PDB file of C-alpha atoms in Angstrom:
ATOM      1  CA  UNK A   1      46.948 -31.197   9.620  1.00  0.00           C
ATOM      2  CA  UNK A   2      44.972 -28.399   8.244  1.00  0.00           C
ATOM      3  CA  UNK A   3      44.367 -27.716   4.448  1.00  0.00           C
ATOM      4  CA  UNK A   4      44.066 -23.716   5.086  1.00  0.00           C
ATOM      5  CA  UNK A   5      47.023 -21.483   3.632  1.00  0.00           C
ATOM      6  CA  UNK A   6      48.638 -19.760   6.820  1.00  0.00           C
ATOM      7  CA  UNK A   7      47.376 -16.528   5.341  1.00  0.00           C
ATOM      8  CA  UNK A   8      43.826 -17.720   5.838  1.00  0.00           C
ATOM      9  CA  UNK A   9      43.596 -18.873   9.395  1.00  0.00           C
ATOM     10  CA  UNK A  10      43.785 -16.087  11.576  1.00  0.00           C
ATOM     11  CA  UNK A  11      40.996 -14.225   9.314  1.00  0.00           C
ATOM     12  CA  UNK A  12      37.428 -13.451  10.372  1.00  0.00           C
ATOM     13  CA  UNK A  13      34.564 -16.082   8.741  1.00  0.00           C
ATOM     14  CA  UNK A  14      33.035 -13.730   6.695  1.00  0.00           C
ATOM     15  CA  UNK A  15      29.088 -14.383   7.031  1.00  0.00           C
ATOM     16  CA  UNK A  16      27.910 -16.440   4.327  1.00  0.00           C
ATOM     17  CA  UNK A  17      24.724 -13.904   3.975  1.00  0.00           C
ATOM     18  CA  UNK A  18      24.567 -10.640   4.394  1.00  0.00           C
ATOM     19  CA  UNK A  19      21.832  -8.209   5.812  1.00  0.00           C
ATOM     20  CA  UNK A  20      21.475  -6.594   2.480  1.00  0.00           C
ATOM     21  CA  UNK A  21      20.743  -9.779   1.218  1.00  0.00           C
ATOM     22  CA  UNK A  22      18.589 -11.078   3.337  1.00  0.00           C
ATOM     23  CA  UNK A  23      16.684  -7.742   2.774  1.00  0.00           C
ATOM     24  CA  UNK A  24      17.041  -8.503  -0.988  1.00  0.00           C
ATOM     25  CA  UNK A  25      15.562 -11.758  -0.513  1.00  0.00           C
ATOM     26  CA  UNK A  26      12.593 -10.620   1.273  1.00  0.00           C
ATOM     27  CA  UNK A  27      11.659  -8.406  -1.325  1.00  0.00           C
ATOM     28  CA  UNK A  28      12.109 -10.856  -3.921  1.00  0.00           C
ATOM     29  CA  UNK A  29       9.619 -13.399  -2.342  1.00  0.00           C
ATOM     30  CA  UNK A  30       7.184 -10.703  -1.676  1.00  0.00           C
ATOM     31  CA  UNK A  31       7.272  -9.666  -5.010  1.00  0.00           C
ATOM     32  CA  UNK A  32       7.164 -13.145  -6.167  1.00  0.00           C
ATOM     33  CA  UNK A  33       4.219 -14.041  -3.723  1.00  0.00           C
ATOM     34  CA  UNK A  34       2.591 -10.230  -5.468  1.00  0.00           C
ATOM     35  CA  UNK A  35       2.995 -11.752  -8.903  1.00  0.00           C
ATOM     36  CA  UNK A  36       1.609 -15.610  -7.841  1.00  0.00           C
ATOM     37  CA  UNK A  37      -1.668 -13.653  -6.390  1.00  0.00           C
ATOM     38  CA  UNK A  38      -2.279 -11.613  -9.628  1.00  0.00           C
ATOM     39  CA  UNK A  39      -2.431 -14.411 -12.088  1.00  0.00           C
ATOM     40  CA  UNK A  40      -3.995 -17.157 -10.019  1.00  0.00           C
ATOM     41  CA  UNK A  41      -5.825 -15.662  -6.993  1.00  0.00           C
ATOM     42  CA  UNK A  42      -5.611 -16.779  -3.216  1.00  0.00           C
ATOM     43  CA  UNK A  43      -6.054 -20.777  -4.602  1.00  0.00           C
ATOM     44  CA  UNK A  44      -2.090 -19.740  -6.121  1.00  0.00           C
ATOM     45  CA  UNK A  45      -0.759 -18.636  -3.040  1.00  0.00           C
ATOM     46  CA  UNK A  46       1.400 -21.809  -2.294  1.00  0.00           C
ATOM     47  CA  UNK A  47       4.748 -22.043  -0.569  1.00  0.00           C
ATOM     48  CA  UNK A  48       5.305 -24.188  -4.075  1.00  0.00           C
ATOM     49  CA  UNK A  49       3.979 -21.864  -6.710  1.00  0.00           C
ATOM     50  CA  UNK A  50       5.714 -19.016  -4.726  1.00  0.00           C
ATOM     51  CA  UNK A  51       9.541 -20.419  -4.760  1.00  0.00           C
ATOM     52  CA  UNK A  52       8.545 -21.456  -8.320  1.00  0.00           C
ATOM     53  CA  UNK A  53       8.158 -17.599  -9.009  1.00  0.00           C
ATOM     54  CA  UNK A  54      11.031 -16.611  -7.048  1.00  0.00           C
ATOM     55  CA  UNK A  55      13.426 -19.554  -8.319  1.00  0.00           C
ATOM     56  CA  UNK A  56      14.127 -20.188  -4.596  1.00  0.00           C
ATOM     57  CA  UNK A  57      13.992 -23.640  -2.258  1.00  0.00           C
ATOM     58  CA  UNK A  58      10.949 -23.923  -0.483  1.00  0.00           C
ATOM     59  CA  UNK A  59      12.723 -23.589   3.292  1.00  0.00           C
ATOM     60  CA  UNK A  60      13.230 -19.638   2.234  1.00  0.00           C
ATOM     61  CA  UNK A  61       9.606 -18.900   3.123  1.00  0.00           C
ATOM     62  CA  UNK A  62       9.526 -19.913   6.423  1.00  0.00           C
ATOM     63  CA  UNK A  63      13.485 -18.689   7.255  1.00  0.00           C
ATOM     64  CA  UNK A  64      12.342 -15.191   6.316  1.00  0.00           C
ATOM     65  CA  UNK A  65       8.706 -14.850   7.144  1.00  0.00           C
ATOM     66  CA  UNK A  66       8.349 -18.004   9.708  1.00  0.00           C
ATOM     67  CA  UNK A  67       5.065 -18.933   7.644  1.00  0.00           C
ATOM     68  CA  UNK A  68       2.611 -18.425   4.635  1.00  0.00           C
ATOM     69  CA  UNK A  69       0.272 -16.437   6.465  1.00  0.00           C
ATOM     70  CA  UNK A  70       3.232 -13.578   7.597  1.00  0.00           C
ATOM     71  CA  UNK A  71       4.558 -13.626   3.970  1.00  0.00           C
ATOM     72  CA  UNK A  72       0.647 -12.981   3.344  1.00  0.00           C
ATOM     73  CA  UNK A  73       0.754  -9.925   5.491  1.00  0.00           C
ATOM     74  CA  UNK A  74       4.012  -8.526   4.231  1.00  0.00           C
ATOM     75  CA  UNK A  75       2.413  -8.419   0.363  1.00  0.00           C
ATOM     76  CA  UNK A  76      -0.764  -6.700   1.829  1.00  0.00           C
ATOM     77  CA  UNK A  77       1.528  -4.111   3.506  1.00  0.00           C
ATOM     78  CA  UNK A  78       4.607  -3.723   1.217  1.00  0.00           C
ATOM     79  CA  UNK A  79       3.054  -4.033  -1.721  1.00  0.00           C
ATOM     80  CA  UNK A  80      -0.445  -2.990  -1.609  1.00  0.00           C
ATOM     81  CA  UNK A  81      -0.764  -0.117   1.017  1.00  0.00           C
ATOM     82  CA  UNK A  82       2.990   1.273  -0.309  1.00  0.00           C
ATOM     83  CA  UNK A  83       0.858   4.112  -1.746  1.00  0.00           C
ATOM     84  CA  UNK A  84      -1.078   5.069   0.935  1.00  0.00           C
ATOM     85  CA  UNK A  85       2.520   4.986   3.191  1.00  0.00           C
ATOM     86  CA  UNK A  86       3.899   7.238   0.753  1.00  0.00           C
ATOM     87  CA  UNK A  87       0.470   9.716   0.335  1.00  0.00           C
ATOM     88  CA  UNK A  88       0.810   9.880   4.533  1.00  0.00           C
ATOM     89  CA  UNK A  89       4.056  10.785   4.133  1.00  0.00           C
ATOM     90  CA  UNK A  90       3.661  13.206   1.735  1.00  0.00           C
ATOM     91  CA  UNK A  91       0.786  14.973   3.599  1.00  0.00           C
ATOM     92  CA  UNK A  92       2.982  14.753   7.098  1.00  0.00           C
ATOM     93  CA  UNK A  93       6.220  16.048   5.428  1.00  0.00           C
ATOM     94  CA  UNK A  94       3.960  19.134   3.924  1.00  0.00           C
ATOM     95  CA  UNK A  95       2.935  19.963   7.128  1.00  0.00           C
ATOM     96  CA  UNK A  96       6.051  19.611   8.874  1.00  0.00           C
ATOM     97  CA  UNK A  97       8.637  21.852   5.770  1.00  0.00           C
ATOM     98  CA  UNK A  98       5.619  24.355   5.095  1.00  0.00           C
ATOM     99  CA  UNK A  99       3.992  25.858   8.223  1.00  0.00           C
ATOM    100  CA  UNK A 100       1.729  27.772   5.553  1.00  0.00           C
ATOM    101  CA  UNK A 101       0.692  25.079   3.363  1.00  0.00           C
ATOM    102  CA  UNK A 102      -2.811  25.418   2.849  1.00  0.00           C
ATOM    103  CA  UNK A 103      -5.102  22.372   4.368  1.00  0.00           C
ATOM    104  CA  UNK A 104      -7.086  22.896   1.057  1.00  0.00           C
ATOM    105  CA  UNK A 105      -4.261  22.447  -1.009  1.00  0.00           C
ATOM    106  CA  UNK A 106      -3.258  19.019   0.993  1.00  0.00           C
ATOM    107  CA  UNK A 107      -6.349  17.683   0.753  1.00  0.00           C
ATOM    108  CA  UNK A 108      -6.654  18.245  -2.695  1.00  0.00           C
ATOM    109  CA  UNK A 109      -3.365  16.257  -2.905  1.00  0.00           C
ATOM    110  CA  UNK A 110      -4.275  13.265  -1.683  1.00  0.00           C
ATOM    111  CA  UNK A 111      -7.383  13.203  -3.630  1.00  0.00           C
ATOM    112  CA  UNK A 112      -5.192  13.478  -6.794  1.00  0.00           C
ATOM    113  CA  UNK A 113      -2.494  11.287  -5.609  1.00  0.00           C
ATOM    114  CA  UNK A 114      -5.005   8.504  -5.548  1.00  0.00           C
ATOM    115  CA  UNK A 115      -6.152   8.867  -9.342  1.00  0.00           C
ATOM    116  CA  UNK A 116      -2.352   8.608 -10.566  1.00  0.00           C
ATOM    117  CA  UNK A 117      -1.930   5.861 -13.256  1.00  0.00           C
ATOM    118  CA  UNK A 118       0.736   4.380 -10.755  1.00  0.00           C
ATOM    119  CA  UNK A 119      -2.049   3.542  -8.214  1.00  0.00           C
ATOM    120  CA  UNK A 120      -4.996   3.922 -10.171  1.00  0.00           C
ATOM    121  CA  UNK A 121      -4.148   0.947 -12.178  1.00  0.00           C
ATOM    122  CA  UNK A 122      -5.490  -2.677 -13.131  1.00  0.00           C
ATOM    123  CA  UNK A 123      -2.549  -4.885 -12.408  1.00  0.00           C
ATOM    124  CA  UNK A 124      -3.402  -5.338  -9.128  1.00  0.00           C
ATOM    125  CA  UNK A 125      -6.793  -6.438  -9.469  1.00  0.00           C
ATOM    126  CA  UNK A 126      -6.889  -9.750  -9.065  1.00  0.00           C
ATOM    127  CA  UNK A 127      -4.382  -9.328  -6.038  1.00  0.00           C
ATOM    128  CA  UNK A 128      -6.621  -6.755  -4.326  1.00  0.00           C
ATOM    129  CA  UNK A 129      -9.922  -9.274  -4.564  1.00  0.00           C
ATOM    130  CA  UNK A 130      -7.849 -12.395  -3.200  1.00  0.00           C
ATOM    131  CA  UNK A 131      -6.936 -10.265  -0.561  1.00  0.00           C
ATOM    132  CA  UNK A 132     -10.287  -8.609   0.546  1.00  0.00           C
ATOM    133  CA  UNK A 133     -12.014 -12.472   0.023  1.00  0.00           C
ATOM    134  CA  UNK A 134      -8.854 -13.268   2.528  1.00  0.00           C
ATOM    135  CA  UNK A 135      -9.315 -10.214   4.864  1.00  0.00           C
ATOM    136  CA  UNK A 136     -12.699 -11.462   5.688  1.00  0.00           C
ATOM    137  CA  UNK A 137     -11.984 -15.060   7.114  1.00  0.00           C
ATOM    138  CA  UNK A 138      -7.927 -14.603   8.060  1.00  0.00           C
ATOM    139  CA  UNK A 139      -7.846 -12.964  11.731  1.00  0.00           C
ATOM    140  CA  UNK A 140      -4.297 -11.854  11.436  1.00  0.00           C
ATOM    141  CA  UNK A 141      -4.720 -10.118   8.188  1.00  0.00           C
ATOM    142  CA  UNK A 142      -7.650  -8.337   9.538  1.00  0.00           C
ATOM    143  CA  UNK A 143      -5.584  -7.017  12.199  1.00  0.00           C
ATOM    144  CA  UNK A 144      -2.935  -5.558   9.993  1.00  0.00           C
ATOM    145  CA  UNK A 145      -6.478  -4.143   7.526  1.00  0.00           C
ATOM    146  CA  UNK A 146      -8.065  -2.596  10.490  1.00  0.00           C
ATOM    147  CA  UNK A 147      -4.606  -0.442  11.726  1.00  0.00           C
ATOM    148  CA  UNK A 148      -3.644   0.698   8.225  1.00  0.00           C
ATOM    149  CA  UNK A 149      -6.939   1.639   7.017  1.00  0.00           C
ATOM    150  CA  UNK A 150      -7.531   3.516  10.652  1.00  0.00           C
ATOM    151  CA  UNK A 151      -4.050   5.086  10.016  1.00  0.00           C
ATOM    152  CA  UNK A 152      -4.964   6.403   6.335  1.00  0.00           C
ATOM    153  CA  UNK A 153      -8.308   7.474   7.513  1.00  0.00           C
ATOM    154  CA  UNK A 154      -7.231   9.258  10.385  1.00  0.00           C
ATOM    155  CA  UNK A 155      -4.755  10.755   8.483  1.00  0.00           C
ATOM    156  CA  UNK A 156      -7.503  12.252   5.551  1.00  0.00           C
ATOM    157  CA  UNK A 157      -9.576  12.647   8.590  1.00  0.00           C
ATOM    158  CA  UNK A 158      -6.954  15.346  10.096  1.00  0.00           C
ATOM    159  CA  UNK A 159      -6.631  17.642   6.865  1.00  0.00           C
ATOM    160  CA  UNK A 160     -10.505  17.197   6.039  1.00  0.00           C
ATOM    161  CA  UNK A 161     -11.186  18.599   9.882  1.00  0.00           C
ATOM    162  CA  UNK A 162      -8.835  21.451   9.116  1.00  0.00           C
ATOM    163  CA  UNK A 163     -10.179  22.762   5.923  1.00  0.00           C
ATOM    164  CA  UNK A 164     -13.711  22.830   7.234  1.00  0.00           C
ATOM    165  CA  UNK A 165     -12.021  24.542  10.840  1.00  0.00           C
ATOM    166  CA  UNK A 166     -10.590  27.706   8.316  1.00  0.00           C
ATOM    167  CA  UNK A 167     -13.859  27.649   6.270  1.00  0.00           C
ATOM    168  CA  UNK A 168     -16.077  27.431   9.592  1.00  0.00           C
ATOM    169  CA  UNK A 169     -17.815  24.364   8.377  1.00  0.00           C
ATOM    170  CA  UNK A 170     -19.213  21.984  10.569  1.00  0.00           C
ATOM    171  CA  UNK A 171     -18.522  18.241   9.101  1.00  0.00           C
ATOM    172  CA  UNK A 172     -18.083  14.510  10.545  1.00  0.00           C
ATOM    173  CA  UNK A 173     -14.255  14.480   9.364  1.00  0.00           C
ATOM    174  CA  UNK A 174     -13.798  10.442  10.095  1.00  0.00           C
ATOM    175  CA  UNK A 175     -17.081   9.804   8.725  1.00  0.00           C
ATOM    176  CA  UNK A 176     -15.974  12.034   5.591  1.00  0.00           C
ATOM    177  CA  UNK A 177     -12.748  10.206   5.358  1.00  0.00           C
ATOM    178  CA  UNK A 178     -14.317   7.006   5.451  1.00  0.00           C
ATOM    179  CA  UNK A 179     -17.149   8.182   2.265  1.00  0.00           C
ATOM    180  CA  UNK A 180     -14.359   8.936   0.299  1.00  0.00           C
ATOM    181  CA  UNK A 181     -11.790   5.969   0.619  1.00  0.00           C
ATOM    182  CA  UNK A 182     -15.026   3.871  -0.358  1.00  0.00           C
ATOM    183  CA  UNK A 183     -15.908   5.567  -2.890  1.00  0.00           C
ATOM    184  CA  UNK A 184     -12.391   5.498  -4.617  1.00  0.00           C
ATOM    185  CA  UNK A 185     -12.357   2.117  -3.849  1.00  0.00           C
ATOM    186  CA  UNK A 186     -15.600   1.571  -5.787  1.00  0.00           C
ATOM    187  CA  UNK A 187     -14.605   3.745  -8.786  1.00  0.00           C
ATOM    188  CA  UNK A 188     -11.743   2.365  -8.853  1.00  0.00           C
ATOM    189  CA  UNK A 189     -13.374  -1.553  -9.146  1.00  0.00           C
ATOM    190  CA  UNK A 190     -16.011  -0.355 -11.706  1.00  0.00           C
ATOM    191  CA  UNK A 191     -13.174   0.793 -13.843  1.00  0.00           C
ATOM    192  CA  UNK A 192     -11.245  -2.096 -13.546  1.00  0.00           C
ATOM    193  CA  UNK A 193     -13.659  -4.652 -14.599  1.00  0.00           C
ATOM    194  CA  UNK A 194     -15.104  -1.989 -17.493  1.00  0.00           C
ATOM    195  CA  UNK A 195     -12.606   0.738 -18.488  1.00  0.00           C
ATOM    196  CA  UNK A 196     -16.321   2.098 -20.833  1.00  0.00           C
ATOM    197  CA  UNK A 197     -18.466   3.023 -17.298  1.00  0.00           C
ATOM    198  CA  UNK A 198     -15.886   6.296 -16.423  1.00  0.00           C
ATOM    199  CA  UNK A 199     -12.753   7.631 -16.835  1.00  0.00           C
ATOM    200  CA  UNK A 200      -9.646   7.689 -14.324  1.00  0.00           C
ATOM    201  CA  UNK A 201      -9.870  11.758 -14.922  1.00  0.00           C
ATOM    202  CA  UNK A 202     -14.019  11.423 -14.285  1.00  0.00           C
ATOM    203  CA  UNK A 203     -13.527   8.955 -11.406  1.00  0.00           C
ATOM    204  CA  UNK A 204     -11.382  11.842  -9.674  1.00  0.00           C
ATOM    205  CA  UNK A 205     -14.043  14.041  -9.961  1.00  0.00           C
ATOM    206  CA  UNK A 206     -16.447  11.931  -8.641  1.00  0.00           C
ATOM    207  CA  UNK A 207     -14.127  11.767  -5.683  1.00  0.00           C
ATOM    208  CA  UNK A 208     -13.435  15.592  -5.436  1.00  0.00           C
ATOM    209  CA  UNK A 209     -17.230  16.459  -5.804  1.00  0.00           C
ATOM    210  CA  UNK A 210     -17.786  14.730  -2.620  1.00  0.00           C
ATOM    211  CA  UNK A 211     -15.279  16.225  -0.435  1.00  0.00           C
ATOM    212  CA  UNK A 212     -16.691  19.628  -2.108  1.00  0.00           C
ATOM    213  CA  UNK A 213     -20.749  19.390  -1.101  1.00  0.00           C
ATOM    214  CA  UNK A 214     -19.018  18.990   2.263  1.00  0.00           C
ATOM    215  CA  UNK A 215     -16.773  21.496   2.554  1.00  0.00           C
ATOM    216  CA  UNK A 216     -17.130  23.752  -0.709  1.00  0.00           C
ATOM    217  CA  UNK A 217     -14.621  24.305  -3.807  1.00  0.00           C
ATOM    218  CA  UNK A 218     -10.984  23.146  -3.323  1.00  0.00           C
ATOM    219  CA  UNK A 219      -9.947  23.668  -6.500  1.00  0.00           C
ATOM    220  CA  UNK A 220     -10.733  28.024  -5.582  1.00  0.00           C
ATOM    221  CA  UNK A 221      -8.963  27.666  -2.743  1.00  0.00           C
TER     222      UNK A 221
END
């Protein structure tokens, strides 16, 4: 005979988890897996050292990600490239709202976006140089590299090749694009490992300077 009050047998199972926190979870693991890279490097990223961090049983990895090297993906694209999603998104909703928003002004945008202290920062660091050693020998993570760097690029690319089309300037826009992410990415290393060689505010005009002997001022604009 059954235990169940009457009142409780013709009702729906309620699902023990729910989307929301399943999404919840994910982000806590990624976060977790963020954290684990920062203070030990790629040698910390283990499924162990990971739950550790998250205070969760090791079978969560693998139910939400299916393996180490998709939860490895999901930090490099949730985490890491979240800025560059959000200065895309920026630039594309400009576009879109003001249909006479200067390219200059855009471009200078995303040029300044990239020196704020929320991006231009040292606590990723050591997450950033696990994941470039990774990049280089992991063929999935390379993948997932190559399409978001080619979308940011493109992206710069578009409002580079539009200021120099209104100033009737005749410049390699990818190539451009491609100068000045490295560069930041340099500047942005030297600082890290000696806060004494530049400044964040010098390191931005390092970065400006270039786009400028290329296309003139875009701070007259």
């Amino acid at each position: 005979m059954s235990i169940v009050p009457p009142a409780f047998r013709s009702a729906k199972r309620v699902p023990r988890f729910s989307r929301e926190t399943a999404d919840v979870r994910r982000r806590q693991l990624i976060e977790a897996a963020t954290r684990a890279l920062a203070k030990g490097g790629i040698a910390a990223f283990t499924i162990d050292t990971i739950c550790k961090e998250a205070k969760v049983s090791r079978g969560l990895i693998n139910h939400h990600f299916g393996s180490l090297d998709d939860l490895l993906v999901e930090v490099y694209q949730s985490s890491l490239y979240e800025s560059v999603r959000s200065q895309i998104e920026e630039a594309r909703r400009l576009r879109q709202e003001q249909s006479d928003w200067p390219p200059d002004a855009t471009l200078l945008a995303w040029v300044r976006s990239s020196f704020q202290p929320r991006y231009f920062a040292r606590e990723n660091l050591l997450v950033w140089l696990a994941l470039w050693g990774e990049i280089a020998v992991n063929d999935k993570l390379r993948g997932v590299h190559r399409r978001l760097y080619e979308a940011y690029r493109s992206e710069l690319a578009f409002d580079i090749a539009a200021v120099a089309a209104r100033r009737g300037k005749q410049v390699n826009a990818s190539a451009l694009a491609r100068n000045f992410i490295a560069l930041v990415d340099g500047l942005w290393l030297e600082w890290c490992l000696d806060d004494q060689v530049m400044t964040p505010a010098e390191a931005e005009e390092a970065s400006i300077a270039l786009l400028e002997s290329a296309l003139g001022s875009l701070r007259e604009a």
